[in-house]
GROMACS .gro file of C-alpha atoms in nm:
model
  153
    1UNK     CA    1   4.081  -4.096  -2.942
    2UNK     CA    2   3.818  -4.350  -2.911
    3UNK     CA    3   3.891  -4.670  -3.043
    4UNK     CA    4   3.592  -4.904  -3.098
    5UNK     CA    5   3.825  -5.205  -3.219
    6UNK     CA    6   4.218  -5.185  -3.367
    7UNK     CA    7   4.041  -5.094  -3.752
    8UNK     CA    8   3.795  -4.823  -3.632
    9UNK     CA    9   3.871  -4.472  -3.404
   10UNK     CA   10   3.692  -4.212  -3.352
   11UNK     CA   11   3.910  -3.866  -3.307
   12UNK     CA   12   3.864  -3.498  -3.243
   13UNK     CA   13   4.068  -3.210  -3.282
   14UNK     CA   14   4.018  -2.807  -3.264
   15UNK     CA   15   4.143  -2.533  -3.438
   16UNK     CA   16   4.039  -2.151  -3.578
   17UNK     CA   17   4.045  -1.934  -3.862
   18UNK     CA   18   4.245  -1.679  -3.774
   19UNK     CA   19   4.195  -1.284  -3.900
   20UNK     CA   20   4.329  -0.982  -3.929
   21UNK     CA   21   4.160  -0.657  -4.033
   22UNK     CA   22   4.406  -0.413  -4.291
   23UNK     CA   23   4.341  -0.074  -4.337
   24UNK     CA   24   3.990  -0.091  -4.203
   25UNK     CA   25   3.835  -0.322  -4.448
   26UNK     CA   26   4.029  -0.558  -4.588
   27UNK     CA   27   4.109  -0.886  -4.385
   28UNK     CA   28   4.345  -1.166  -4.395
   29UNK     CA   29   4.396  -1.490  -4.264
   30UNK     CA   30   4.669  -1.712  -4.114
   31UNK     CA   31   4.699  -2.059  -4.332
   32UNK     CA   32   4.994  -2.368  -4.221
   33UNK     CA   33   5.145  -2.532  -4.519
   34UNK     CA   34   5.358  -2.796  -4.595
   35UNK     CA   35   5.621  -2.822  -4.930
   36UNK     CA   36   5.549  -3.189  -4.929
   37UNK     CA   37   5.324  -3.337  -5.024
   38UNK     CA   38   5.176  -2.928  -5.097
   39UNK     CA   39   4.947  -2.860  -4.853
   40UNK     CA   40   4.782  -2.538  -4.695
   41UNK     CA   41   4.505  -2.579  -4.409
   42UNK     CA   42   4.395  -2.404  -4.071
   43UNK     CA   43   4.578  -2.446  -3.766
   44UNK     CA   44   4.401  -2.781  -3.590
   45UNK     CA   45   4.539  -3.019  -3.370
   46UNK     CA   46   4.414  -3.325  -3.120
   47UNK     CA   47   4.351  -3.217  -2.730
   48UNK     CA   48   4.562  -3.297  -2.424
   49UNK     CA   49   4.432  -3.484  -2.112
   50UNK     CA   50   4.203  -3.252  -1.937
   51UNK     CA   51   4.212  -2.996  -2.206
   52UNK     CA   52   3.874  -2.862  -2.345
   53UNK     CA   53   3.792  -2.810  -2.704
   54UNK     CA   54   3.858  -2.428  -2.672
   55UNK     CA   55   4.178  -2.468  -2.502
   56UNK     CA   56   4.292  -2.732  -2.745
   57UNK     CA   57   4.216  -2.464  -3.029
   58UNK     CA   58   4.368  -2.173  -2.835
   59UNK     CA   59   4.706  -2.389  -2.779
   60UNK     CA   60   4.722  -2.562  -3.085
   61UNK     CA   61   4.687  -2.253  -3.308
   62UNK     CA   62   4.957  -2.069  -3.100
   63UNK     CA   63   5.190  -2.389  -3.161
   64UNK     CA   64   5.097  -2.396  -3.508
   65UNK     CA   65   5.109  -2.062  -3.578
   66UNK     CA   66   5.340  -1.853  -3.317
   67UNK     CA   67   5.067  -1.673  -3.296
   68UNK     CA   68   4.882  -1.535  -2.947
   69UNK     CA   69   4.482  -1.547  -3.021
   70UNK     CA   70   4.163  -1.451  -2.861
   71UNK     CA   71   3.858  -1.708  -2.932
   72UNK     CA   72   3.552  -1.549  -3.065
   73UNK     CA   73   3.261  -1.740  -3.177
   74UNK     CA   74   3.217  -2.125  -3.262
   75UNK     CA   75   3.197  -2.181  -3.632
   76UNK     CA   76   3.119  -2.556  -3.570
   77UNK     CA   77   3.240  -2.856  -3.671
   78UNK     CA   78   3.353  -3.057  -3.975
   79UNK     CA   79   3.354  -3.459  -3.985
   80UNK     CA   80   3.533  -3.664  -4.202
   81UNK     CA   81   3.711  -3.994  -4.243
   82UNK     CA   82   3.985  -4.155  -4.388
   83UNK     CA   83   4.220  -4.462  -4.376
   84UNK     CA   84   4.536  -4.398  -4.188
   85UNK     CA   85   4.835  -4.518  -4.358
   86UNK     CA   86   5.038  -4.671  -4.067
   87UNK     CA   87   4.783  -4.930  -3.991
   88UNK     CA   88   4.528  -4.924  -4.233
   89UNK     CA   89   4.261  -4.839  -3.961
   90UNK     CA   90   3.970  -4.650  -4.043
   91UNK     CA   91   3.928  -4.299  -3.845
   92UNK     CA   92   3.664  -4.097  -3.813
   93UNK     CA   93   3.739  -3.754  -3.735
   94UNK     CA   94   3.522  -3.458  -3.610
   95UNK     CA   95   3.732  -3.077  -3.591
   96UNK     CA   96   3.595  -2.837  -3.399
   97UNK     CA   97   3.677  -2.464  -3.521
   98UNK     CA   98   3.632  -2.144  -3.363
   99UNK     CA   99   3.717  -1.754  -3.521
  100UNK     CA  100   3.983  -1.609  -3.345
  101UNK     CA  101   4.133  -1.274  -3.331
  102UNK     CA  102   4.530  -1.245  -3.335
  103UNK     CA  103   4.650  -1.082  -3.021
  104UNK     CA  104   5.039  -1.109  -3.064
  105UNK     CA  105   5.325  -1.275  -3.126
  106UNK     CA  106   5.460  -1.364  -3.510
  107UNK     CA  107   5.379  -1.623  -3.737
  108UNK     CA  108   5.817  -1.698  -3.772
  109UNK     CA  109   5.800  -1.861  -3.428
  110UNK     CA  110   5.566  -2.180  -3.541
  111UNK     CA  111   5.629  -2.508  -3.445
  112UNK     CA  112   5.762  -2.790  -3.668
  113UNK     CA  113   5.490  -2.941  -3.752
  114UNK     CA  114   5.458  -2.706  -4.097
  115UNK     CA  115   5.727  -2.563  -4.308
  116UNK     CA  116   5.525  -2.244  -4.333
  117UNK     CA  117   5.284  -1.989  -4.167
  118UNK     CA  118   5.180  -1.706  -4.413
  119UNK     CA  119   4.930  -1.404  -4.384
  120UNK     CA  120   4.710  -1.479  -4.734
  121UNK     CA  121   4.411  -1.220  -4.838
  122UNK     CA  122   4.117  -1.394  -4.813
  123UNK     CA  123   4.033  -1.494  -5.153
  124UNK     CA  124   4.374  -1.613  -5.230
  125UNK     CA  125   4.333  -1.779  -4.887
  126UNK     CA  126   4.062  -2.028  -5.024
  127UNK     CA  127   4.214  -2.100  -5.341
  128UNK     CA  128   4.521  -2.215  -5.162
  129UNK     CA  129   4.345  -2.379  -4.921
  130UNK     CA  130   4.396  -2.823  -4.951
  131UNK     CA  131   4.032  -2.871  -4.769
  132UNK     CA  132   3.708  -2.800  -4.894
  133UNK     CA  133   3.573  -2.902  -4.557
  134UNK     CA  134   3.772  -2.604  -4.466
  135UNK     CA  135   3.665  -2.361  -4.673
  136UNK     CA  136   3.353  -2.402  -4.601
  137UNK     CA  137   3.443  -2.325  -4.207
  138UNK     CA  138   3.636  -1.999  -4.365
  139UNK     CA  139   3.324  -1.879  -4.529
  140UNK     CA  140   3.116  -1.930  -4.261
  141UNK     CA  141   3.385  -1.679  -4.030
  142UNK     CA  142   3.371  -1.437  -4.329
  143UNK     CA  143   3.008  -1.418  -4.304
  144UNK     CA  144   2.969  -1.398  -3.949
  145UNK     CA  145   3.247  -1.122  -3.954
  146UNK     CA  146   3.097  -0.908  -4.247
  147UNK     CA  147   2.787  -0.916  -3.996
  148UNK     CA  148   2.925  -0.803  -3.704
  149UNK     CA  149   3.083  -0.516  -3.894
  150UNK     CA  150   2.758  -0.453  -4.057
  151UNK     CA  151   2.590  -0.385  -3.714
  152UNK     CA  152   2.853  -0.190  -3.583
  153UNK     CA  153   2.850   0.071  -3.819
   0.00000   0.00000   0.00000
């Protein structure tokens, strides 16, 4: 957090779109939702002291999700702002995703933070999906995945 005066910050956070590939071609990814207020979004979350912006998205999607992933590729970033409730300041925001590869472990052994971690195909994925911000960062991974497959075969 950077805080310019007590009404204005300036935050960061990291995350990833996590995939799966099923049955050769068709892939999934791993969304974190909430019953209330209904909500379904990436895993994202703000760094630790020290941390970089790859290792905050590497431990915040395992927290989030249970899950063990391997970082591919930046997909960029997404800025935003918004009022926060408990003080009326004014944040702005910038995420920081990257695509990521799940390695291991199980979506049942997520943190607190969300009442859910599901598997969703990808098209259901984005209509469940709260963010549009965060859609967009989704379509960007499903391009940049349908062209690495493209030159591998």
């Amino acid at each position: 957090f950077l805080t310019i005066n007590q009404n204005i910050q300036y935050m960061m956070s990291a995350g990833g779109v996590v995939h799966r590939v099923l049955e050769g071609t068709s892939m999934e990814l791993v969304l974190c939702g909430r019953r209330y207020p209904l909500l379904w979004a990436l895993p994202k979350g703000t760094p630790d002291k020290g941390e970089s912006i790859e290792e905050t998205a590497l431990r915040e999607v395992r927290e989030e999700t249970g899950l063990e992933v391997k970082v591919g590729c930046s997909l960029g970033s997404v800025s935003y702002s918004f009022t926060r409730e408990s003080d009326g300041a004014h944040c702005f925001k910038t995420v920081h995703f990257y695509l990521m590869d799940a390695v291991g472990g199980n979506t049942s052994e997520h943190d607190l933070e969300f009442d859910l971690v599901r598997w969703f195909p990808v098209q259901e994925a984005l209509k469940h999906m709260t963010y549009d911000e965060e859609r967009i960062v989704v379509t960007r991974a499903l391009d940049l995945v349908e062209a690495t497959n493209r030159r591998q075969t």
